[in-house]
PDB file of C-alpha atoms in Angstrom:
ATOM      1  CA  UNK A   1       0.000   0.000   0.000  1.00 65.00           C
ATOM      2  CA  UNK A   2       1.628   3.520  -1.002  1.00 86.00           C
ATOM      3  CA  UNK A   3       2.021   5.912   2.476  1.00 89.00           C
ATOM      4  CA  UNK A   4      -0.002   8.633   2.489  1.00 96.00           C
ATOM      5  CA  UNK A   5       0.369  10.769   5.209  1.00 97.00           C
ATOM      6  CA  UNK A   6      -2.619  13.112   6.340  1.00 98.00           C
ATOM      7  CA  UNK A   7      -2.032  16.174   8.501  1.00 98.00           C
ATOM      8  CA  UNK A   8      -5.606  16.661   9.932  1.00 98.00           C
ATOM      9  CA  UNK A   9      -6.288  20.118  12.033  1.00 98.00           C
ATOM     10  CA  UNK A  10      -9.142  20.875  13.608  1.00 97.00           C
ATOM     11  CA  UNK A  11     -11.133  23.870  14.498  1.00 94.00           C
ATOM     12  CA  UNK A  12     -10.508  26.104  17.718  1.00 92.00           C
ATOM     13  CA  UNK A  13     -10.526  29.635  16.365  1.00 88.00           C
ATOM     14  CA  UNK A  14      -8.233  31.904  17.823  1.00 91.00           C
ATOM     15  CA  UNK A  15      -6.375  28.930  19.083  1.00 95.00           C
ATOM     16  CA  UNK A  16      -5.618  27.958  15.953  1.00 96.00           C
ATOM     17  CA  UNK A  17      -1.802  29.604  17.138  1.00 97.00           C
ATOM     18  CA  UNK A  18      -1.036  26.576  19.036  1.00 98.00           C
ATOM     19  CA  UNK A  19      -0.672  25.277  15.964  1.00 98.00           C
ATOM     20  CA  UNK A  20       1.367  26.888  14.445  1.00 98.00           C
ATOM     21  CA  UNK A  21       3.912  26.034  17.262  1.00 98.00           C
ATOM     22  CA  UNK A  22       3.199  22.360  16.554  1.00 98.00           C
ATOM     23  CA  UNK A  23       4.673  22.799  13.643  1.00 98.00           C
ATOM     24  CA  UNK A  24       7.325  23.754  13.982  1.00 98.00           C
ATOM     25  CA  UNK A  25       7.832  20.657  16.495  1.00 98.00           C
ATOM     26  CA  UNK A  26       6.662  18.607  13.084  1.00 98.00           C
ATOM     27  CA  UNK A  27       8.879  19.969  10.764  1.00 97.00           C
ATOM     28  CA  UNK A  28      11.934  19.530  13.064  1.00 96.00           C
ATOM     29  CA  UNK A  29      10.931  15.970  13.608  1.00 95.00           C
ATOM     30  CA  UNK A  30      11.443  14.924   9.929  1.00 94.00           C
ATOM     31  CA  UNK A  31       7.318  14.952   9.415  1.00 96.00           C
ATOM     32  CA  UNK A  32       6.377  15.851   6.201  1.00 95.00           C
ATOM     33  CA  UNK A  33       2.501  15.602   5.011  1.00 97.00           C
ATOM     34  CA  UNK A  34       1.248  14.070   1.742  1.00 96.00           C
ATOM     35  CA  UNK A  35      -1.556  16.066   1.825  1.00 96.00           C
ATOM     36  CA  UNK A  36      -3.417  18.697   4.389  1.00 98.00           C
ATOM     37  CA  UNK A  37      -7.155  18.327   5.659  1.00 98.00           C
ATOM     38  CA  UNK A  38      -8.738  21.118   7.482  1.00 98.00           C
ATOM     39  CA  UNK A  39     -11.896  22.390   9.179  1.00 97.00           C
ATOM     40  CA  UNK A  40     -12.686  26.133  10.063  1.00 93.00           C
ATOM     41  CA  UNK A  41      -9.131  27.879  11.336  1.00 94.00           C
ATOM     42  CA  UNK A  42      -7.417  24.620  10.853  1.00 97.00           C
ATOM     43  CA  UNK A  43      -8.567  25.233   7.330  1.00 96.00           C
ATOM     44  CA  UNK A  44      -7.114  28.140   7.201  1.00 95.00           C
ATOM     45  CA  UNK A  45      -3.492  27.377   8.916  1.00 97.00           C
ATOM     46  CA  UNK A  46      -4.090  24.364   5.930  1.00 97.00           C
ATOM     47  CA  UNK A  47      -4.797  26.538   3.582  1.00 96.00           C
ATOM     48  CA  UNK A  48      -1.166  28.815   3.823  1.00 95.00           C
ATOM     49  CA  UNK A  49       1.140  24.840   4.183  1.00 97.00           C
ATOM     50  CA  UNK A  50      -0.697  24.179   1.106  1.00 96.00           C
ATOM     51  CA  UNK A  51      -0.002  27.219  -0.536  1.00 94.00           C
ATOM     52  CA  UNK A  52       3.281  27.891   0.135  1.00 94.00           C
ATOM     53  CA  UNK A  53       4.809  24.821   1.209  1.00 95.00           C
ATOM     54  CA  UNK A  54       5.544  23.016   4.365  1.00 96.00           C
ATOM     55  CA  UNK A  55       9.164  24.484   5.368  1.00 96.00           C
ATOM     56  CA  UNK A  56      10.597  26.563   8.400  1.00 97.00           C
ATOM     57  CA  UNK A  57       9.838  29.396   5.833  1.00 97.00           C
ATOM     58  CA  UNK A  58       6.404  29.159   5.463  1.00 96.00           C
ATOM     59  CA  UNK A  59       5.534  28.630   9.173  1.00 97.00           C
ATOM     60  CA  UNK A  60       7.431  31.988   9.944  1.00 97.00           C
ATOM     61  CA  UNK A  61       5.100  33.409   7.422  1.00 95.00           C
ATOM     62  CA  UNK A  62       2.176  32.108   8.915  1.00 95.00           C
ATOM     63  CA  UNK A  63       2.997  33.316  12.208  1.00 96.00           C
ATOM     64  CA  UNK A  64       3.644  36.456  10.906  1.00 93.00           C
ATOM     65  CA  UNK A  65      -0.111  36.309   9.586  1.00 91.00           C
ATOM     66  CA  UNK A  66      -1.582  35.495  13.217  1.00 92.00           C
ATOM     67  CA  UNK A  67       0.669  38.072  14.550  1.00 89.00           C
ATOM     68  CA  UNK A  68      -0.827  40.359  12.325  1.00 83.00           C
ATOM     69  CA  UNK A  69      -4.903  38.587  12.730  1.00 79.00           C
ATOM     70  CA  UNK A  70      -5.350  40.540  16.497  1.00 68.00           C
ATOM     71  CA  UNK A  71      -5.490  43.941  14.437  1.00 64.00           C
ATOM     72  CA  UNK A  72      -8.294  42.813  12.341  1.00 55.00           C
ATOM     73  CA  UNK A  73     -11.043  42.134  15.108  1.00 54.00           C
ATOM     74  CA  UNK A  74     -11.799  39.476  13.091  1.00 54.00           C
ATOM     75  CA  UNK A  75     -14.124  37.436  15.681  1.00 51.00           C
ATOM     76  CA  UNK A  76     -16.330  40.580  17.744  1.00 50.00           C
ATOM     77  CA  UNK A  77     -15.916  39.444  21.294  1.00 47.00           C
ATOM     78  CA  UNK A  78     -19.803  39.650  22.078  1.00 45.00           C
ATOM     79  CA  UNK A  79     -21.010  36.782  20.734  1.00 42.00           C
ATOM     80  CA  UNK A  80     -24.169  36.759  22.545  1.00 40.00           C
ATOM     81  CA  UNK A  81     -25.094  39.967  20.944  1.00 38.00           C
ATOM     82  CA  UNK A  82     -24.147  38.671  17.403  1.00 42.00           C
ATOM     83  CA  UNK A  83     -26.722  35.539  18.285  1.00 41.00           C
ATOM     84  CA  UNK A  84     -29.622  37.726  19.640  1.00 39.00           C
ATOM     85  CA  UNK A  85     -29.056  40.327  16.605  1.00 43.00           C
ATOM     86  CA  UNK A  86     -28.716  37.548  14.168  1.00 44.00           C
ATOM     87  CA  UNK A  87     -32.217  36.435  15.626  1.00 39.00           C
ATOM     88  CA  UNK A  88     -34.025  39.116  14.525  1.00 40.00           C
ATOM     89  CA  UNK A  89     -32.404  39.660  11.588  1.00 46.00           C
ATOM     90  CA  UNK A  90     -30.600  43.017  12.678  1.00 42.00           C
ATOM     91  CA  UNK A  91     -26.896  42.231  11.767  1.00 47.00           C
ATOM     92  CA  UNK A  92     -26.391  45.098  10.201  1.00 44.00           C
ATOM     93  CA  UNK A  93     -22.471  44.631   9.717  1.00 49.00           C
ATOM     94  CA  UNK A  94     -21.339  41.767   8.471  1.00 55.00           C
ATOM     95  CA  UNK A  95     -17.757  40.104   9.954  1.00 56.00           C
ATOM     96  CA  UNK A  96     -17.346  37.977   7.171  1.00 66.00           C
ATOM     97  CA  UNK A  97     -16.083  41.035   4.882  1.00 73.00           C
ATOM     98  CA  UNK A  98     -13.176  41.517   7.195  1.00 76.00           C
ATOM     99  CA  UNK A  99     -12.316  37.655   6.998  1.00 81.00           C
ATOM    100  CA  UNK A 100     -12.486  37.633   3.308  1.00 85.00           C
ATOM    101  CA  UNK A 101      -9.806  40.740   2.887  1.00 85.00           C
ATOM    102  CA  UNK A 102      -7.854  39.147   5.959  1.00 85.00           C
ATOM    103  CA  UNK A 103      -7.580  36.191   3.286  1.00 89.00           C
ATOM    104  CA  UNK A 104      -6.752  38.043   0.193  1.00 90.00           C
ATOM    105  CA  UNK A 105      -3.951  40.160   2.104  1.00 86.00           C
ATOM    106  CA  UNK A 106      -2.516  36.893   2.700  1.00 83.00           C
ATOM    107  CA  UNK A 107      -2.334  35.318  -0.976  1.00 86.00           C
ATOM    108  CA  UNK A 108      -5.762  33.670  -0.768  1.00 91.00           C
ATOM    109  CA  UNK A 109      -6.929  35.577  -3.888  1.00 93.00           C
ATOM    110  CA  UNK A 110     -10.729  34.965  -5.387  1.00 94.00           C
ATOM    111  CA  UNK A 111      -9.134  33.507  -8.749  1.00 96.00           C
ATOM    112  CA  UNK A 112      -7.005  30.743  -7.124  1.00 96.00           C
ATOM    113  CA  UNK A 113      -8.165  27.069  -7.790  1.00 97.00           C
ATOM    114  CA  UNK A 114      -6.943  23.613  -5.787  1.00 97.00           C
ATOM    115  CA  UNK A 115      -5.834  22.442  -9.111  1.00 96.00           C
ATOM    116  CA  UNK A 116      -3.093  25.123  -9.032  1.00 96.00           C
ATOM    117  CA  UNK A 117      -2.093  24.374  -5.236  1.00 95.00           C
ATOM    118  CA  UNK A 118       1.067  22.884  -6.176  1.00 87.00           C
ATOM    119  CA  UNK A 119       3.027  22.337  -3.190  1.00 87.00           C
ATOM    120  CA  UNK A 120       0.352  19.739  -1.046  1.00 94.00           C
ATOM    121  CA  UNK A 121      -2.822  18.113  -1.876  1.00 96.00           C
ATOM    122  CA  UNK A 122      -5.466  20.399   0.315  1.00 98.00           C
ATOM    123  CA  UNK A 123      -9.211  19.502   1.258  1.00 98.00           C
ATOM    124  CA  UNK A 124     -11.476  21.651   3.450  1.00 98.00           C
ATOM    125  CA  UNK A 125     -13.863  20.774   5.741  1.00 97.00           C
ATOM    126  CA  UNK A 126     -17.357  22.601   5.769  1.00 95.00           C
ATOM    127  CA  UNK A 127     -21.145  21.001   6.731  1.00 94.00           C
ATOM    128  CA  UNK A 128     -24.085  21.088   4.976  1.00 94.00           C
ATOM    129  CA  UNK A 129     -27.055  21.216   6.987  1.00 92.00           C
ATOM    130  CA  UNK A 130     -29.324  20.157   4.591  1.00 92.00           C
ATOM    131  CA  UNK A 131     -28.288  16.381   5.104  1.00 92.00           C
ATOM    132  CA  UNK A 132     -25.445  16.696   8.132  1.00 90.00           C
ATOM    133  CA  UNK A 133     -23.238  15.725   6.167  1.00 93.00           C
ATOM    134  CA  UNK A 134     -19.479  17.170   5.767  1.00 95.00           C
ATOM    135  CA  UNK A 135     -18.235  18.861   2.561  1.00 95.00           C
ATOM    136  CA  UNK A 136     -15.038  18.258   1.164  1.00 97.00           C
ATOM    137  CA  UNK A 137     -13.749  21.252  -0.720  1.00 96.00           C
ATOM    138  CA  UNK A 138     -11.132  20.492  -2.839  1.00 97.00           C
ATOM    139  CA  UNK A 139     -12.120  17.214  -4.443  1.00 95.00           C
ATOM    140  CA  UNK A 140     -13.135  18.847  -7.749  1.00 94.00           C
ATOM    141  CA  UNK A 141     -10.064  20.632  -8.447  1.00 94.00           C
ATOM    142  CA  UNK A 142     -11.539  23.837 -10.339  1.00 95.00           C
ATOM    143  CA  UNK A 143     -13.363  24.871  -7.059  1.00 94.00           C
ATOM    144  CA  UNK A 144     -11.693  28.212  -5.561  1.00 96.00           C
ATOM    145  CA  UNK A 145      -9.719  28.244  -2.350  1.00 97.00           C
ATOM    146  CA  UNK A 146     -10.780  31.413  -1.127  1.00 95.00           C
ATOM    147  CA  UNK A 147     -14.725  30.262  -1.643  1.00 94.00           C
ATOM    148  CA  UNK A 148     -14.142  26.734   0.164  1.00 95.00           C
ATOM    149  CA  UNK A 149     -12.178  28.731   3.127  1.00 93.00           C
ATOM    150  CA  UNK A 150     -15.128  31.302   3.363  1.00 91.00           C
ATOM    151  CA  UNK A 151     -17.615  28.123   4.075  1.00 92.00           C
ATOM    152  CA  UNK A 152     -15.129  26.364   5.966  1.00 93.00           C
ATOM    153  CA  UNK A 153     -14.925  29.564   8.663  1.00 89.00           C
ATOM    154  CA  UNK A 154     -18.654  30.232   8.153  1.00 86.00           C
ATOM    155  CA  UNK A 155     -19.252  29.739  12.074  1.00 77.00           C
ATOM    156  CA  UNK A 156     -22.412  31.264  13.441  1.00 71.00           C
ATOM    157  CA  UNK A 157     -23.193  33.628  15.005  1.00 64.00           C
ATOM    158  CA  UNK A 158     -20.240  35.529  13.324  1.00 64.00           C
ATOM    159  CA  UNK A 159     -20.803  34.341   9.818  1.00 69.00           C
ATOM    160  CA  UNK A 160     -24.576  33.707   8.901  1.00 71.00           C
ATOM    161  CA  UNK A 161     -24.966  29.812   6.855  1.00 74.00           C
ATOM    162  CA  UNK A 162     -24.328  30.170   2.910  1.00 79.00           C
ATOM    163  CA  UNK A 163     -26.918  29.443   0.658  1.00 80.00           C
ATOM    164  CA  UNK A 164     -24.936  27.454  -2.264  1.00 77.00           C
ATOM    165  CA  UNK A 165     -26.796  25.878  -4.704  1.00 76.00           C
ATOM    166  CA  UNK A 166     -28.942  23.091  -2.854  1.00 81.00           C
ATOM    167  CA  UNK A 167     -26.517  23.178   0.289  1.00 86.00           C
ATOM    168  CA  UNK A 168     -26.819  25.195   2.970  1.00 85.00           C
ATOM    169  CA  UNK A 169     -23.379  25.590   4.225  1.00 91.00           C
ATOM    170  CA  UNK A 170     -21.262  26.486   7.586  1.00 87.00           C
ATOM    171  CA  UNK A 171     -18.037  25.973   9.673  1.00 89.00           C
ATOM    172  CA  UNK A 172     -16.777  21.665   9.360  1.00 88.00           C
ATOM    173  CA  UNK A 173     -16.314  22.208  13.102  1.00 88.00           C
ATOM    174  CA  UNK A 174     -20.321  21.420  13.639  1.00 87.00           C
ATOM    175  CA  UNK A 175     -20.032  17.480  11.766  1.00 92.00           C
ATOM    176  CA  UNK A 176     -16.124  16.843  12.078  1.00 95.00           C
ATOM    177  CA  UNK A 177     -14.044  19.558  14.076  1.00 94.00           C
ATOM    178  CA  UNK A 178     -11.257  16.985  13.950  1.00 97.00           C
ATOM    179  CA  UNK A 179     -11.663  15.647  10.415  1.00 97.00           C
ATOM    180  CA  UNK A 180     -10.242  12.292  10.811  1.00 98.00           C
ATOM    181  CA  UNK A 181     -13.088  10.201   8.851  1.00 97.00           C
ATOM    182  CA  UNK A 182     -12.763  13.140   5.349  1.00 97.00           C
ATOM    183  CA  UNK A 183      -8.859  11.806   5.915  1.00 98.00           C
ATOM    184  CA  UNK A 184      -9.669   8.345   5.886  1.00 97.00           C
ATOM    185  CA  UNK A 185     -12.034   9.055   2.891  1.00 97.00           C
ATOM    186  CA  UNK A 186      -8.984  10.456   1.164  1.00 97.00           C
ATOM    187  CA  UNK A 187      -7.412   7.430   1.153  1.00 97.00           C
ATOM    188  CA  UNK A 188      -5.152   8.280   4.317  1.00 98.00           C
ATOM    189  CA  UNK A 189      -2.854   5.199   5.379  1.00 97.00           C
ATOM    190  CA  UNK A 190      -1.578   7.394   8.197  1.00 98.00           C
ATOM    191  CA  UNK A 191      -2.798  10.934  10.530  1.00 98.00           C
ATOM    192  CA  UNK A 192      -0.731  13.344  12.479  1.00 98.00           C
ATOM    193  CA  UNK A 193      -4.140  14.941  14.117  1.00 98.00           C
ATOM    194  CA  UNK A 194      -3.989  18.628  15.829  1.00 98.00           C
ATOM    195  CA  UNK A 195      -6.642  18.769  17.831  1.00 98.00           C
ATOM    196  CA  UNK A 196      -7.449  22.351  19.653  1.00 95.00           C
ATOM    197  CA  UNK A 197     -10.666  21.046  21.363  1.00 92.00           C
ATOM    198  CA  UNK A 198     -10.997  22.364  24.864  1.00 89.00           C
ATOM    199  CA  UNK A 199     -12.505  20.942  27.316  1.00 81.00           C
ATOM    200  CA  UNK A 200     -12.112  23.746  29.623  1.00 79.00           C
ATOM    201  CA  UNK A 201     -15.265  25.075  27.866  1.00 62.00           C
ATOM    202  CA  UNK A 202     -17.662  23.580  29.973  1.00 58.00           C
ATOM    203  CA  UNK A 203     -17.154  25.784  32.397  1.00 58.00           C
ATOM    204  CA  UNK A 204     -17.739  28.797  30.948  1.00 56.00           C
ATOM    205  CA  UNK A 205     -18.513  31.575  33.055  1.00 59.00           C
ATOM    206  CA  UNK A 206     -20.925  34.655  32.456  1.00 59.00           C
ATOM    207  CA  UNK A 207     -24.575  34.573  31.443  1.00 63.00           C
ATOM    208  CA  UNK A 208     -26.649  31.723  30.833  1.00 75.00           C
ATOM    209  CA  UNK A 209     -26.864  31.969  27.388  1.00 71.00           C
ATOM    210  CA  UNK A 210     -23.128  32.080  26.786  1.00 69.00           C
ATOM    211  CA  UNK A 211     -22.638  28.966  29.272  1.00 76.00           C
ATOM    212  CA  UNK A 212     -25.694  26.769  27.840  1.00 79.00           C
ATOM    213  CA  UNK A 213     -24.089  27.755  23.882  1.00 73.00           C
ATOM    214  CA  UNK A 214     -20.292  26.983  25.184  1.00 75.00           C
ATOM    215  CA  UNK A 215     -21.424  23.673  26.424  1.00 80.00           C
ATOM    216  CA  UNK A 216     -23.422  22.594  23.235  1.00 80.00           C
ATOM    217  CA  UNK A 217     -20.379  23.396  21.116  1.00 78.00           C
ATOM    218  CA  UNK A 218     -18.104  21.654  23.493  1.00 83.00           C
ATOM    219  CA  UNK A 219     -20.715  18.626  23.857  1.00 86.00           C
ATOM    220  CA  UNK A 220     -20.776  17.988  19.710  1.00 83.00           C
ATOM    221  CA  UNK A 221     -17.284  18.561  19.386  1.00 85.00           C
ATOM    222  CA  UNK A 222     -16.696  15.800  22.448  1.00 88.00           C
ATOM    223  CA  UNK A 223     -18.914  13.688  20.967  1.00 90.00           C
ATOM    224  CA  UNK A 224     -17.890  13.779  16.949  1.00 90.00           C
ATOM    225  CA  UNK A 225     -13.811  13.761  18.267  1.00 92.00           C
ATOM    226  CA  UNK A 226     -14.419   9.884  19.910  1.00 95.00           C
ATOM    227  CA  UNK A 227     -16.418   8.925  17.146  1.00 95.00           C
ATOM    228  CA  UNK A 228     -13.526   9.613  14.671  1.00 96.00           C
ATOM    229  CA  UNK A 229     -10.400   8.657  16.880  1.00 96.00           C
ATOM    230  CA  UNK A 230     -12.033   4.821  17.483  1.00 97.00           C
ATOM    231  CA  UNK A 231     -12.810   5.245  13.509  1.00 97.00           C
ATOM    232  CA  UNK A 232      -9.362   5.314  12.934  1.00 97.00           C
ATOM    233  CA  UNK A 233      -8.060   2.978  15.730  1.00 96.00           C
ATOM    234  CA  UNK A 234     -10.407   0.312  14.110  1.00 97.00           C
ATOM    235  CA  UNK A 235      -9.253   0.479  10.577  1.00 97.00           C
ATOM    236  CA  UNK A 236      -5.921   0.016  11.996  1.00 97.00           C
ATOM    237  CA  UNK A 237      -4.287   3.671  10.639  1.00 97.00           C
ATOM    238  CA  UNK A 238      -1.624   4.868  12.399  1.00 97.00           C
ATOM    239  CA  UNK A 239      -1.990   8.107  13.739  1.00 97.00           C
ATOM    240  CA  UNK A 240      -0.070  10.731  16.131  1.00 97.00           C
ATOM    241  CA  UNK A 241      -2.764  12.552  18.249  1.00 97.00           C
ATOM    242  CA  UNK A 242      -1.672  16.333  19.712  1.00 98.00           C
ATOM    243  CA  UNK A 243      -4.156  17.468  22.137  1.00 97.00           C
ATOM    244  CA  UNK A 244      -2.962  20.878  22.180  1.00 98.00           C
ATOM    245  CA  UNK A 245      -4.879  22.610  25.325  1.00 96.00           C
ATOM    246  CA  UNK A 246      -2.968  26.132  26.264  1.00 96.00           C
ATOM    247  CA  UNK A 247      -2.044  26.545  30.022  1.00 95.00           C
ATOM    248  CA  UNK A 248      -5.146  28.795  30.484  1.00 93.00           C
ATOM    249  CA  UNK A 249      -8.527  28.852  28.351  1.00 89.00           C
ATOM    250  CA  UNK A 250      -8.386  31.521  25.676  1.00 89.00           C
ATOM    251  CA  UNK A 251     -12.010  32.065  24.177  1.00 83.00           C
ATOM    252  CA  UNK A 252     -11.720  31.162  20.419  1.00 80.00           C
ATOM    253  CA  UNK A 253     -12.023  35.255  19.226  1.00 79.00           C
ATOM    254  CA  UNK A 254      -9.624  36.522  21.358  1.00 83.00           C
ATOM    255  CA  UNK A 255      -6.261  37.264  19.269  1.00 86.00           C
ATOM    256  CA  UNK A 256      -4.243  38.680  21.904  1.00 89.00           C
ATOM    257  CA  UNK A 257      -2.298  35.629  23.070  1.00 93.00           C
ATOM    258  CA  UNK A 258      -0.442  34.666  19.469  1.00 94.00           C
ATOM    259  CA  UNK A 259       3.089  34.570  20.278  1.00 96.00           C
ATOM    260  CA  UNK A 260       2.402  32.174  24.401  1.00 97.00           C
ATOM    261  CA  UNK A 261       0.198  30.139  21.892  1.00 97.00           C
ATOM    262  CA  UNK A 262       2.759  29.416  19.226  1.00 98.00           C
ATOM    263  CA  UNK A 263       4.960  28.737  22.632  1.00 98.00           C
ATOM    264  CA  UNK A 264       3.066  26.570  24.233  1.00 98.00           C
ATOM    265  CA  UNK A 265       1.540  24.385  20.907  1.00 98.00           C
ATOM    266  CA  UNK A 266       5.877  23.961  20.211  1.00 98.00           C
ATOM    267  CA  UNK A 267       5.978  22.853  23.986  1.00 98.00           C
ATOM    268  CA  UNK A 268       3.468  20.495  23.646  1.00 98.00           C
ATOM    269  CA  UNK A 269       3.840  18.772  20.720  1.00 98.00           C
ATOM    270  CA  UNK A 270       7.958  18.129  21.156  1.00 97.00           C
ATOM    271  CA  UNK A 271       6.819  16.364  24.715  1.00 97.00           C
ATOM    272  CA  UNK A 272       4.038  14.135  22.718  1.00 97.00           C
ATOM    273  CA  UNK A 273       7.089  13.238  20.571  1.00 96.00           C
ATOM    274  CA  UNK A 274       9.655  12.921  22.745  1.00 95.00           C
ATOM    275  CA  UNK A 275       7.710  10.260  24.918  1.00 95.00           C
ATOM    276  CA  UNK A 276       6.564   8.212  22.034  1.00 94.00           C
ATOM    277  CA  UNK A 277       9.617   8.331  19.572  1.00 89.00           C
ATOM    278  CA  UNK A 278      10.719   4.996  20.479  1.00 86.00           C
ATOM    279  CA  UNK A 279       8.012   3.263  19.614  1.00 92.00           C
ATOM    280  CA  UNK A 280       5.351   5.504  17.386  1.00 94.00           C
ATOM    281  CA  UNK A 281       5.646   3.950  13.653  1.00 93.00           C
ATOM    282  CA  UNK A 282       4.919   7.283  12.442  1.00 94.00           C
ATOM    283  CA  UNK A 283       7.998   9.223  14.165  1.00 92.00           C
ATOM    284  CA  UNK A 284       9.874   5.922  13.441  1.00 91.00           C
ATOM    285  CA  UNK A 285       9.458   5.986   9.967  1.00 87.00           C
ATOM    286  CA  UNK A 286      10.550  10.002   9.668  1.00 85.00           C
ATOM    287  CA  UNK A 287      13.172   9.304  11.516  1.00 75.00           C
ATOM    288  CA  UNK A 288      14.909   6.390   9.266  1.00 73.00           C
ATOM    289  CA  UNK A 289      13.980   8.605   6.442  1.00 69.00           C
ATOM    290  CA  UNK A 290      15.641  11.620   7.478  1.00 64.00           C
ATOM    291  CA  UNK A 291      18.681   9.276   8.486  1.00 61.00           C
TER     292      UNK A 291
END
């Protein structure tokens, strides 16, 4: 069977930094993807490997680009607000233009195709909620990055559901936050999974709303992350799980904690190796290879 090495990343928002540290951990350890699987900001972390290449390079670009994300106030803190607005149908600003330039000052431009991603194979994660099923963007390869990012991110109640064609698309995270089973569907005969779910988010603090909507997120999240790990474990694929959970809880819009992040997701994922590169077949094999 020919190796095909998936790089899965989940969603997390603004902890989507972490990371970035963890790969630099990857890269050092010889680890090089055959092809890149996203959903929501581990789309778009995806997105910029595929783009550009994964190389020491690259990941100091895409640091550069989170460094750069808290400026944008991409993700409004009061998501409450958003929800109750949203409601009644009285957004009357709409965050998703400031994504989609965020994107475009980054490379991401409206022309650019998966068929002319050269560097990595990329597929994005989105759901349609028309059958609860996930979408994998970047199986036909004329479909355009930046649209397939823009569904991928499309989490409520920042970003209202797409209309597209018969779909009615938003963010992966709400059918496969971790998108383990899309890798397996691509054929993957091995997964190096970054996974940014937080369990800290059960106990959210604050109003009742914002607890009772942090624990429903958390609860599907839980639920769809053990469905897909046993997935794997059962078809017998190889796979190196990061749990990267920061020293404190950082609520997914806040962009002010980049560079600990990055820190900590390094941290974290060099211990994960270092304690399993004895015996994990995956670090095994990069390591013969690099020798």
């Amino acid at each position: 069977m020919t190796r095909k090495l998936a790089l899965v990343l989940s969603g997390g928002g603004s902890r989507g930094a972490l990371q970035v540290g963890a790969l630099y951990a990857l890269l050092e350890a010889g680890i090089q993807p055959d092809f890149l699987i996203g959903a929501s900001i581990g789309g778009v972390n995806s997105t910029f490997l595929a783009i550009h290449g994964f190389s020491r390079e690259t990941i100091d670009k895409l640091k550069s680009a989170w460094q750069h994300a808290h400026t944008g106030d991409i993700f409004p803190a009061n998501y409450v607000w958003l929800t109750m607005r949203a409601m009644f149908r009285r957004s009357a600003h709409d965050p998703s233009h400031r994504l989609k330039e965020f994107f475009i000052a980054h490379g991401i431009t409206p022309e650019l195709s998966f068929a002319q991603l050269s560097q990595l194979q990329l597929i994005l994660v989105s759901t349609d909620l028309n059958t609860g099923q996930p979408i994998l963007h970047g199986e036909e390869p004329e479909d355009k990055v930046l649209d397939a990012l823009l569904l991928t991110t499309a989490l409520p109640p920042w970003f209202m559901p797409i209309h597209k064609q018969d779909r009615y698309v938003m963010d992966g995270g709400l059918v496969s936050n971790l998108p383990v089973e899309p890798a397996l569907k691509m054929g993957a005969t091995e997964i190096v999974a970054l996974d940014l779910t937080d369990s800290r988010a059960m106990l959210g603090q604050g109003d009742r709303l914002r607890v009772f909507l942090d624990r429903l997120i958390y609860s599907v999240e839980k639920r769809h992350l053990d469905l897909e790990l046993q997935l794997a474990e059962a078809r017998g694929i190889p796979m190196l799980y990061i749990d990267l959970t920061s020293e404190v809880p950082i609520p997914i819009w806040d962009f002010q904690h980049t560079d600990e992040l990055i820190d900590q997701g390094y941290a974290i994922t060099r211990k994960v190796m270092d304690s399993q590169r004895l015996n994990h077949p995956i670090l095994l094999a990069s390591k013969s290879r690099a020798e």
